[in-house]
PDB file of C-alpha atoms in Angstrom:
ATOM      1  CA  UNK A 837     -58.884  51.805 -39.133  1.00 41.00           C
ATOM      2  CA  UNK A 838     -60.551  48.420 -38.643  1.00 46.00           C
ATOM      3  CA  UNK A 839     -58.751  45.219 -39.544  1.00 53.00           C
ATOM      4  CA  UNK A 840     -61.423  44.503 -42.155  1.00 49.00           C
ATOM      5  CA  UNK A 841     -60.866  47.800 -43.949  1.00 44.00           C
ATOM      6  CA  UNK A 842     -57.120  47.523 -43.544  1.00 46.00           C
ATOM      7  CA  UNK A 843     -56.954  44.317 -45.583  1.00 48.00           C
ATOM      8  CA  UNK A 844     -59.749  45.289 -47.926  1.00 45.00           C
ATOM      9  CA  UNK A 845     -62.264  42.664 -46.924  1.00 51.00           C
ATOM     10  CA  UNK A 846     -66.008  43.103 -47.350  1.00 51.00           C
ATOM     11  CA  UNK A 847     -66.900  41.094 -44.226  1.00 53.00           C
ATOM     12  CA  UNK A 848     -66.147  43.909 -41.790  1.00 68.00           C
ATOM     13  CA  UNK A 849     -68.492  42.618 -39.098  1.00 91.00           C
ATOM     14  CA  UNK A 850     -66.319  39.606 -38.287  1.00 94.00           C
ATOM     15  CA  UNK A 851     -63.004  41.357 -38.856  1.00 93.00           C
ATOM     16  CA  UNK A 852     -63.989  44.148 -36.491  1.00 94.00           C
ATOM     17  CA  UNK A 853     -64.324  41.575 -33.710  1.00 95.00           C
ATOM     18  CA  UNK A 854     -60.721  40.459 -34.117  1.00 96.00           C
ATOM     19  CA  UNK A 855     -57.929  41.887 -32.002  1.00 96.00           C
ATOM     20  CA  UNK A 856     -55.023  42.010 -34.434  1.00 93.00           C
ATOM     21  CA  UNK A 857     -52.619  41.988 -31.476  1.00 95.00           C
ATOM     22  CA  UNK A 858     -53.899  38.562 -30.379  1.00 97.00           C
ATOM     23  CA  UNK A 859     -53.939  36.691 -33.681  1.00 98.00           C
ATOM     24  CA  UNK A 860     -52.360  33.232 -33.229  1.00 98.00           C
ATOM     25  CA  UNK A 861     -48.940  33.001 -34.798  1.00 98.00           C
ATOM     26  CA  UNK A 862     -49.345  29.313 -35.683  1.00 99.00           C
ATOM     27  CA  UNK A 863     -52.623  27.692 -36.704  1.00 99.00           C
ATOM     28  CA  UNK A 864     -52.955  23.957 -37.410  1.00 99.00           C
ATOM     29  CA  UNK A 865     -55.899  22.469 -39.296  1.00 99.00           C
ATOM     30  CA  UNK A 866     -57.315  18.964 -39.640  1.00 99.00           C
ATOM     31  CA  UNK A 867     -59.104  19.330 -42.977  1.00 99.00           C
ATOM     32  CA  UNK A 868     -61.855  16.766 -42.530  1.00 98.00           C
ATOM     33  CA  UNK A 869     -64.976  16.006 -44.542  1.00 98.00           C
ATOM     34  CA  UNK A 870     -63.999  16.017 -48.220  1.00 98.00           C
ATOM     35  CA  UNK A 871     -65.422  12.579 -48.927  1.00 97.00           C
ATOM     36  CA  UNK A 872     -68.613  13.114 -46.941  1.00 98.00           C
ATOM     37  CA  UNK A 873     -69.249  16.416 -48.698  1.00 98.00           C
ATOM     38  CA  UNK A 874     -68.974  14.763 -52.110  1.00 98.00           C
ATOM     39  CA  UNK A 875     -71.113  11.788 -51.083  1.00 98.00           C
ATOM     40  CA  UNK A 876     -73.857  14.087 -49.773  1.00 98.00           C
ATOM     41  CA  UNK A 877     -73.965  15.748 -53.176  1.00 98.00           C
ATOM     42  CA  UNK A 878     -73.947  12.459 -55.084  1.00 98.00           C
ATOM     43  CA  UNK A 879     -70.464  13.130 -56.446  1.00 98.00           C
ATOM     44  CA  UNK A 880     -67.295  11.009 -56.509  1.00 97.00           C
ATOM     45  CA  UNK A 881     -65.055  11.525 -53.470  1.00 97.00           C
ATOM     46  CA  UNK A 882     -62.423  12.987 -55.805  1.00 97.00           C
ATOM     47  CA  UNK A 883     -64.626  16.058 -56.265  1.00 98.00           C
ATOM     48  CA  UNK A 884     -64.474  16.655 -52.535  1.00 98.00           C
ATOM     49  CA  UNK A 885     -60.683  16.549 -52.520  1.00 98.00           C
ATOM     50  CA  UNK A 886     -60.498  19.002 -55.434  1.00 98.00           C
ATOM     51  CA  UNK A 887     -62.861  21.413 -53.723  1.00 98.00           C
ATOM     52  CA  UNK A 888     -60.821  21.012 -50.551  1.00 98.00           C
ATOM     53  CA  UNK A 889     -57.771  22.355 -52.388  1.00 98.00           C
ATOM     54  CA  UNK A 890     -59.703  25.465 -53.416  1.00 98.00           C
ATOM     55  CA  UNK A 891     -60.737  26.041 -49.813  1.00 99.00           C
ATOM     56  CA  UNK A 892     -57.147  25.638 -48.633  1.00 98.00           C
ATOM     57  CA  UNK A 893     -55.983  28.342 -51.047  1.00 98.00           C
ATOM     58  CA  UNK A 894     -58.550  30.717 -49.572  1.00 98.00           C
ATOM     59  CA  UNK A 895     -57.609  29.913 -45.981  1.00 98.00           C
ATOM     60  CA  UNK A 896     -53.905  30.435 -46.678  1.00 98.00           C
ATOM     61  CA  UNK A 897     -54.728  33.892 -48.025  1.00 97.00           C
ATOM     62  CA  UNK A 898     -56.953  34.783 -45.072  1.00 97.00           C
ATOM     63  CA  UNK A 899     -54.441  33.570 -42.487  1.00 98.00           C
ATOM     64  CA  UNK A 900     -51.709  35.668 -44.109  1.00 98.00           C
ATOM     65  CA  UNK A 901     -53.937  38.740 -44.166  1.00 95.00           C
ATOM     66  CA  UNK A 902     -54.714  38.319 -40.482  1.00 97.00           C
ATOM     67  CA  UNK A 903     -51.038  38.215 -39.599  1.00 97.00           C
ATOM     68  CA  UNK A 904     -50.577  34.514 -38.877  1.00 98.00           C
ATOM     69  CA  UNK A 905     -47.018  33.399 -39.559  1.00 99.00           C
ATOM     70  CA  UNK A 906     -47.408  29.610 -39.761  1.00 99.00           C
ATOM     71  CA  UNK A 907     -50.157  27.356 -41.110  1.00 99.00           C
ATOM     72  CA  UNK A 908     -49.883  23.584 -40.729  1.00 99.00           C
ATOM     73  CA  UNK A 909     -52.382  21.270 -42.414  1.00 99.00           C
ATOM     74  CA  UNK A 910     -52.997  17.534 -42.171  1.00 99.00           C
ATOM     75  CA  UNK A 911     -53.075  16.505 -45.828  1.00 98.00           C
ATOM     76  CA  UNK A 912     -52.412  12.748 -45.654  1.00 97.00           C
ATOM     77  CA  UNK A 913     -52.072  10.605 -42.544  1.00 97.00           C
ATOM     78  CA  UNK A 914     -50.242   7.312 -42.138  1.00 96.00           C
ATOM     79  CA  UNK A 915     -53.674   5.716 -41.791  1.00 96.00           C
ATOM     80  CA  UNK A 916     -54.864   7.082 -45.149  1.00 96.00           C
ATOM     81  CA  UNK A 917     -53.008   4.282 -46.953  1.00 97.00           C
ATOM     82  CA  UNK A 918     -55.857   1.972 -45.903  1.00 96.00           C
ATOM     83  CA  UNK A 919     -58.260   3.826 -48.187  1.00 96.00           C
ATOM     84  CA  UNK A 920     -59.133   2.330 -51.595  1.00 96.00           C
ATOM     85  CA  UNK A 921     -56.096   2.249 -53.899  1.00 97.00           C
ATOM     86  CA  UNK A 922     -57.913   4.337 -56.490  1.00 97.00           C
ATOM     87  CA  UNK A 923     -58.486   7.146 -53.985  1.00 97.00           C
ATOM     88  CA  UNK A 924     -54.909   7.014 -52.684  1.00 97.00           C
ATOM     89  CA  UNK A 925     -53.552   7.243 -56.232  1.00 98.00           C
ATOM     90  CA  UNK A 926     -55.859  10.159 -56.945  1.00 98.00           C
ATOM     91  CA  UNK A 927     -54.606  12.011 -53.865  1.00 98.00           C
ATOM     92  CA  UNK A 928     -50.974  11.432 -54.825  1.00 98.00           C
ATOM     93  CA  UNK A 929     -51.620  12.728 -58.345  1.00 98.00           C
ATOM     94  CA  UNK A 930     -53.518  15.686 -56.902  1.00 98.00           C
ATOM     95  CA  UNK A 931     -50.559  16.582 -54.665  1.00 97.00           C
ATOM     96  CA  UNK A 932     -48.270  16.558 -57.708  1.00 98.00           C
ATOM     97  CA  UNK A 933     -50.633  18.603 -59.864  1.00 98.00           C
ATOM     98  CA  UNK A 934     -51.318  21.252 -57.244  1.00 98.00           C
ATOM     99  CA  UNK A 935     -47.647  21.647 -56.366  1.00 98.00           C
ATOM    100  CA  UNK A 936     -46.592  22.035 -59.993  1.00 97.00           C
ATOM    101  CA  UNK A 937     -49.334  24.576 -60.652  1.00 97.00           C
ATOM    102  CA  UNK A 938     -48.995  26.608 -57.460  1.00 98.00           C
ATOM    103  CA  UNK A 939     -45.331  26.585 -56.475  1.00 98.00           C
ATOM    104  CA  UNK A 940     -44.411  29.621 -58.584  1.00 98.00           C
ATOM    105  CA  UNK A 941     -47.115  31.713 -56.915  1.00 97.00           C
ATOM    106  CA  UNK A 942     -46.190  30.356 -53.488  1.00 98.00           C
ATOM    107  CA  UNK A 943     -42.604  31.450 -54.024  1.00 98.00           C
ATOM    108  CA  UNK A 944     -43.566  34.871 -55.396  1.00 98.00           C
ATOM    109  CA  UNK A 945     -45.569  35.490 -52.225  1.00 97.00           C
ATOM    110  CA  UNK A 946     -42.456  34.822 -50.118  1.00 97.00           C
ATOM    111  CA  UNK A 947     -44.002  31.710 -48.591  1.00 98.00           C
ATOM    112  CA  UNK A 948     -41.822  28.842 -47.448  1.00 99.00           C
ATOM    113  CA  UNK A 949     -43.315  25.397 -47.917  1.00 99.00           C
ATOM    114  CA  UNK A 950     -42.250  22.455 -45.788  1.00 99.00           C
ATOM    115  CA  UNK A 951     -43.439  18.851 -45.969  1.00 99.00           C
ATOM    116  CA  UNK A 952     -43.607  16.969 -42.687  1.00 99.00           C
ATOM    117  CA  UNK A 953     -43.794  13.189 -42.593  1.00 98.00           C
ATOM    118  CA  UNK A 954     -42.243  10.051 -44.038  1.00 97.00           C
ATOM    119  CA  UNK A 955     -41.930  10.657 -47.780  1.00 98.00           C
ATOM    120  CA  UNK A 956     -40.299   7.295 -48.532  1.00 97.00           C
ATOM    121  CA  UNK A 957     -43.431   5.455 -49.790  1.00 97.00           C
ATOM    122  CA  UNK A 958     -44.377   8.160 -52.294  1.00 98.00           C
ATOM    123  CA  UNK A 959     -43.558   7.858 -56.025  1.00 97.00           C
ATOM    124  CA  UNK A 960     -40.230   9.283 -57.139  1.00 98.00           C
ATOM    125  CA  UNK A 961     -41.825  11.984 -59.286  1.00 97.00           C
ATOM    126  CA  UNK A 962     -43.764  13.351 -56.300  1.00 98.00           C
ATOM    127  CA  UNK A 963     -40.683  13.240 -54.076  1.00 98.00           C
ATOM    128  CA  UNK A 964     -38.769  15.235 -56.701  1.00 98.00           C
ATOM    129  CA  UNK A 965     -41.523  17.846 -56.897  1.00 98.00           C
ATOM    130  CA  UNK A 966     -41.591  18.108 -53.099  1.00 98.00           C
ATOM    131  CA  UNK A 967     -37.819  18.447 -52.915  1.00 98.00           C
ATOM    132  CA  UNK A 968     -37.672  21.127 -55.613  1.00 98.00           C
ATOM    133  CA  UNK A 969     -40.555  23.039 -53.992  1.00 98.00           C
ATOM    134  CA  UNK A 970     -38.830  23.081 -50.606  1.00 99.00           C
ATOM    135  CA  UNK A 971     -35.537  24.066 -52.208  1.00 99.00           C
ATOM    136  CA  UNK A 972     -37.112  26.899 -54.210  1.00 98.00           C
ATOM    137  CA  UNK A 973     -38.832  28.438 -51.183  1.00 99.00           C
ATOM    138  CA  UNK A 974     -36.331  27.660 -48.421  1.00 98.00           C
ATOM    139  CA  UNK A 975     -35.168  31.269 -48.020  1.00 98.00           C
ATOM    140  CA  UNK A 976     -38.651  32.790 -47.912  1.00 98.00           C
ATOM    141  CA  UNK A 977     -39.594  34.179 -44.513  1.00 96.00           C
ATOM    142  CA  UNK A 978     -42.952  35.960 -44.781  1.00 97.00           C
ATOM    143  CA  UNK A 979     -45.062  32.875 -44.121  1.00 99.00           C
ATOM    144  CA  UNK A 980     -44.463  29.183 -43.410  1.00 99.00           C
ATOM    145  CA  UNK A 981     -46.850  26.622 -44.874  1.00 99.00           C
ATOM    146  CA  UNK A 982     -46.378  23.122 -43.429  1.00 99.00           C
ATOM    147  CA  UNK A 983     -47.996  20.184 -45.203  1.00 99.00           C
ATOM    148  CA  UNK A 984     -48.170  16.974 -43.159  1.00 99.00           C
ATOM    149  CA  UNK A 985     -48.132  13.981 -45.507  1.00 98.00           C
ATOM    150  CA  UNK A 986     -47.801  10.336 -44.498  1.00 98.00           C
ATOM    151  CA  UNK A 987     -47.564  11.756 -41.005  1.00 98.00           C
ATOM    152  CA  UNK A 988     -48.538  10.208 -37.683  1.00 98.00           C
ATOM    153  CA  UNK A 989     -47.995  11.772 -34.268  1.00 98.00           C
ATOM    154  CA  UNK A 990     -47.335   8.485 -32.482  1.00 98.00           C
ATOM    155  CA  UNK A 991     -44.882   7.415 -35.161  1.00 98.00           C
ATOM    156  CA  UNK A 992     -43.036  10.716 -34.810  1.00 98.00           C
ATOM    157  CA  UNK A 993     -42.728  10.333 -31.029  1.00 99.00           C
ATOM    158  CA  UNK A 994     -41.503   6.734 -31.342  1.00 98.00           C
ATOM    159  CA  UNK A 995     -38.939   7.827 -33.942  1.00 98.00           C
ATOM    160  CA  UNK A 996     -37.595  10.534 -31.637  1.00 98.00           C
ATOM    161  CA  UNK A 997     -37.452   8.095 -28.706  1.00 98.00           C
ATOM    162  CA  UNK A 998     -35.422   5.645 -30.802  1.00 98.00           C
ATOM    163  CA  UNK A 999     -33.039   8.371 -31.965  1.00 98.00           C
ATOM    164  CA  UNK A1000     -32.432   9.581 -28.418  1.00 98.00           C
ATOM    165  CA  UNK A1001     -31.983   6.020 -27.167  1.00 98.00           C
ATOM    166  CA  UNK A1002     -29.409   5.403 -29.883  1.00 98.00           C
ATOM    167  CA  UNK A1003     -27.512   8.582 -29.027  1.00 98.00           C
ATOM    168  CA  UNK A1004     -27.593   7.647 -25.362  1.00 98.00           C
ATOM    169  CA  UNK A1005     -26.354   4.093 -25.925  1.00 97.00           C
ATOM    170  CA  UNK A1006     -23.531   5.350 -28.133  1.00 97.00           C
ATOM    171  CA  UNK A1007     -22.437   7.846 -25.505  1.00 97.00           C
ATOM    172  CA  UNK A1008     -23.341  10.965 -27.502  1.00 97.00           C
ATOM    173  CA  UNK A1009     -25.730  12.129 -24.803  1.00 97.00           C
ATOM    174  CA  UNK A1010     -26.356  11.246 -21.184  1.00 96.00           C
ATOM    175  CA  UNK A1011     -29.820   9.937 -20.258  1.00 96.00           C
ATOM    176  CA  UNK A1012     -30.047  12.724 -17.697  1.00 96.00           C
ATOM    177  CA  UNK A1013     -29.690  15.261 -20.520  1.00 97.00           C
ATOM    178  CA  UNK A1014     -32.946  14.190 -22.149  1.00 97.00           C
ATOM    179  CA  UNK A1015     -35.601  16.808 -21.497  1.00 98.00           C
ATOM    180  CA  UNK A1016     -38.409  18.536 -23.402  1.00 97.00           C
ATOM    181  CA  UNK A1017     -36.017  20.900 -25.150  1.00 97.00           C
ATOM    182  CA  UNK A1018     -33.843  18.055 -26.425  1.00 98.00           C
ATOM    183  CA  UNK A1019     -36.905  16.049 -27.440  1.00 98.00           C
ATOM    184  CA  UNK A1020     -38.226  19.068 -29.355  1.00 98.00           C
ATOM    185  CA  UNK A1021     -34.943  19.352 -31.221  1.00 97.00           C
ATOM    186  CA  UNK A1022     -35.469  15.888 -32.726  1.00 98.00           C
ATOM    187  CA  UNK A1023     -39.055  16.424 -33.877  1.00 98.00           C
ATOM    188  CA  UNK A1024     -39.964  16.914 -37.530  1.00 98.00           C
ATOM    189  CA  UNK A1025     -41.234  20.350 -36.490  1.00 98.00           C
ATOM    190  CA  UNK A1026     -38.020  21.388 -34.744  1.00 97.00           C
ATOM    191  CA  UNK A1027     -37.488  25.114 -34.823  1.00 97.00           C
ATOM    192  CA  UNK A1028     -41.205  25.794 -35.378  1.00 98.00           C
ATOM    193  CA  UNK A1029     -43.355  27.275 -32.640  1.00 97.00           C
ATOM    194  CA  UNK A1030     -46.119  24.952 -31.401  1.00 98.00           C
ATOM    195  CA  UNK A1031     -49.608  25.808 -32.703  1.00 99.00           C
ATOM    196  CA  UNK A1032     -51.647  28.081 -30.479  1.00 98.00           C
ATOM    197  CA  UNK A1033     -54.822  26.988 -32.252  1.00 99.00           C
ATOM    198  CA  UNK A1034     -56.013  23.721 -33.793  1.00 99.00           C
ATOM    199  CA  UNK A1035     -59.066  23.829 -36.051  1.00 99.00           C
ATOM    200  CA  UNK A1036     -60.854  20.621 -36.976  1.00 99.00           C
ATOM    201  CA  UNK A1037     -63.706  20.628 -39.453  1.00 99.00           C
ATOM    202  CA  UNK A1038     -66.685  18.248 -39.949  1.00 98.00           C
ATOM    203  CA  UNK A1039     -67.650  18.188 -36.273  1.00 98.00           C
ATOM    204  CA  UNK A1040     -65.395  15.263 -35.343  1.00 97.00           C
ATOM    205  CA  UNK A1041     -63.891  15.657 -31.870  1.00 98.00           C
ATOM    206  CA  UNK A1042     -60.567  13.852 -31.995  1.00 97.00           C
ATOM    207  CA  UNK A1043     -56.920  14.530 -32.858  1.00 98.00           C
ATOM    208  CA  UNK A1044     -56.548  11.638 -35.312  1.00 98.00           C
ATOM    209  CA  UNK A1045     -52.851  11.153 -34.485  1.00 98.00           C
ATOM    210  CA  UNK A1046     -51.986  14.723 -35.534  1.00 99.00           C
ATOM    211  CA  UNK A1047     -49.118  16.616 -33.868  1.00 99.00           C
ATOM    212  CA  UNK A1048     -49.693  14.854 -30.556  1.00 99.00           C
ATOM    213  CA  UNK A1049     -46.624  16.357 -28.875  1.00 99.00           C
ATOM    214  CA  UNK A1050     -46.971  19.821 -30.393  1.00 99.00           C
ATOM    215  CA  UNK A1051     -50.661  20.263 -29.554  1.00 98.00           C
ATOM    216  CA  UNK A1052     -50.201  19.718 -25.810  1.00 97.00           C
ATOM    217  CA  UNK A1053     -51.327  23.254 -24.920  1.00 97.00           C
ATOM    218  CA  UNK A1054     -53.112  24.294 -28.106  1.00 98.00           C
ATOM    219  CA  UNK A1055     -56.637  25.648 -28.014  1.00 98.00           C
ATOM    220  CA  UNK A1056     -58.985  23.385 -30.001  1.00 98.00           C
ATOM    221  CA  UNK A1057     -61.831  24.677 -32.155  1.00 99.00           C
ATOM    222  CA  UNK A1058     -64.308  22.211 -33.664  1.00 99.00           C
ATOM    223  CA  UNK A1059     -66.278  23.397 -36.686  1.00 99.00           C
ATOM    224  CA  UNK A1060     -69.334  21.426 -37.770  1.00 98.00           C
ATOM    225  CA  UNK A1061     -68.732  22.573 -41.353  1.00 99.00           C
ATOM    226  CA  UNK A1062     -67.270  20.023 -43.779  1.00 99.00           C
ATOM    227  CA  UNK A1063     -63.923  21.157 -45.172  1.00 99.00           C
ATOM    228  CA  UNK A1064     -65.122  21.827 -48.763  1.00 99.00           C
ATOM    229  CA  UNK A1065     -67.670  24.280 -47.311  1.00 98.00           C
ATOM    230  CA  UNK A1066     -65.241  25.891 -44.862  1.00 99.00           C
ATOM    231  CA  UNK A1067     -64.481  29.478 -45.813  1.00 98.00           C
ATOM    232  CA  UNK A1068     -63.142  32.834 -44.729  1.00 97.00           C
ATOM    233  CA  UNK A1069     -66.011  33.510 -42.331  1.00 97.00           C
ATOM    234  CA  UNK A1070     -65.658  30.116 -40.653  1.00 98.00           C
ATOM    235  CA  UNK A1071     -61.932  30.714 -40.184  1.00 98.00           C
ATOM    236  CA  UNK A1072     -62.617  34.136 -38.687  1.00 98.00           C
ATOM    237  CA  UNK A1073     -65.120  32.576 -36.276  1.00 98.00           C
ATOM    238  CA  UNK A1074     -62.381  30.201 -35.118  1.00 98.00           C
ATOM    239  CA  UNK A1075     -59.986  33.097 -34.527  1.00 98.00           C
ATOM    240  CA  UNK A1076     -62.630  35.068 -32.623  1.00 98.00           C
ATOM    241  CA  UNK A1077     -63.378  32.047 -30.441  1.00 98.00           C
ATOM    242  CA  UNK A1078     -59.647  31.555 -29.806  1.00 98.00           C
ATOM    243  CA  UNK A1079     -59.284  35.166 -28.709  1.00 98.00           C
ATOM    244  CA  UNK A1080     -62.076  34.693 -26.179  1.00 96.00           C
ATOM    245  CA  UNK A1081     -60.121  31.944 -24.410  1.00 93.00           C
ATOM    246  CA  UNK A1082     -57.991  32.432 -21.322  1.00 85.00           C
ATOM    247  CA  UNK A1083     -54.866  30.386 -21.988  1.00 74.00           C
ATOM    248  CA  UNK A1084     -53.590  29.223 -18.588  1.00 72.00           C
ATOM    249  CA  UNK A1085     -51.237  26.400 -19.641  1.00 66.00           C
ATOM    250  CA  UNK A1086     -52.337  24.299 -16.680  1.00 66.00           C
ATOM    251  CA  UNK A1087     -52.158  27.102 -14.142  1.00 66.00           C
ATOM    252  CA  UNK A1088     -54.797  29.402 -12.682  1.00 61.00           C
ATOM    253  CA  UNK A1089     -55.141  33.101 -12.125  1.00 63.00           C
ATOM    254  CA  UNK A1090     -54.351  34.336  -8.640  1.00 56.00           C
ATOM    255  CA  UNK A1091     -57.298  34.008  -6.300  1.00 56.00           C
ATOM    256  CA  UNK A1092     -57.624  37.046  -3.999  1.00 57.00           C
ATOM    257  CA  UNK A1093     -58.371  36.496  -0.313  1.00 60.00           C
ATOM    258  CA  UNK A1094     -57.933  32.761  -0.654  1.00 56.00           C
ATOM    259  CA  UNK A1095     -55.130  30.759   0.850  1.00 54.00           C
ATOM    260  CA  UNK A1096     -54.369  27.090   0.898  1.00 52.00           C
ATOM    261  CA  UNK A1097     -53.300  25.600   4.197  1.00 54.00           C
ATOM    262  CA  UNK A1098     -52.186  22.155   5.057  1.00 53.00           C
ATOM    263  CA  UNK A1099     -55.209  20.251   6.221  1.00 49.00           C
ATOM    264  CA  UNK A1100     -55.636  16.969   7.963  1.00 54.00           C
ATOM    265  CA  UNK A1101     -58.445  14.637   7.091  1.00 53.00           C
ATOM    266  CA  UNK A1102     -60.244  13.282  10.087  1.00 50.00           C
ATOM    267  CA  UNK A1103     -62.274  10.144  10.197  1.00 47.00           C
TER     268      UNK A1103
END
């Protein structure tokens, strides 16, 4: 039975191209293009953000159906505070509204929700909603949905460096004990497998300070589609492209009949 038929999807052509044994366990997404989509249509930017939420709901469903275990999205960066106050306030209110309306369904679907970032600047009512949402879903283990809010990759790395320096200076750890494993244990994503695949929409080709440590060996897929127009088919295209890659993690496949010998350059 094809994967498309197995999950009851009408778009069998794309699903049939997917190897269900090679679906990435963890997918990260930079959801870019909400404002541009709205502007192109002569609508307020807020319409783009609302439509972006609808798209996210669809992508969560598709990623679950495919067998992904973790989805991490970039919802609000540390740099987003520089946007107009009216837009920032709208986004904060949208976070609250969506969480209140969706958390029951999220929990019923055995999804765990985790917020990654510095929550301190957010209003108390939003922080309470976030806390209660995480508490309600903390024991769910079918799917992990990470929402990065007021998050910056550089800031996270600096924070970890400071924490390790403090532990070292206080004698809790030796400097020689600091390695990648220890560094990982201090990250906001500790205990979560690094993403195998990063998807960025809108055609922009940059990381925008997102999961800089965690994305070191991730495959990157750039979609020219603006996030409010991203859909199931576009997500499937990203998965198919990912499965066509040969992930070498900096190494190479063995080269038959080829040897490397010490050589001496002559002038």
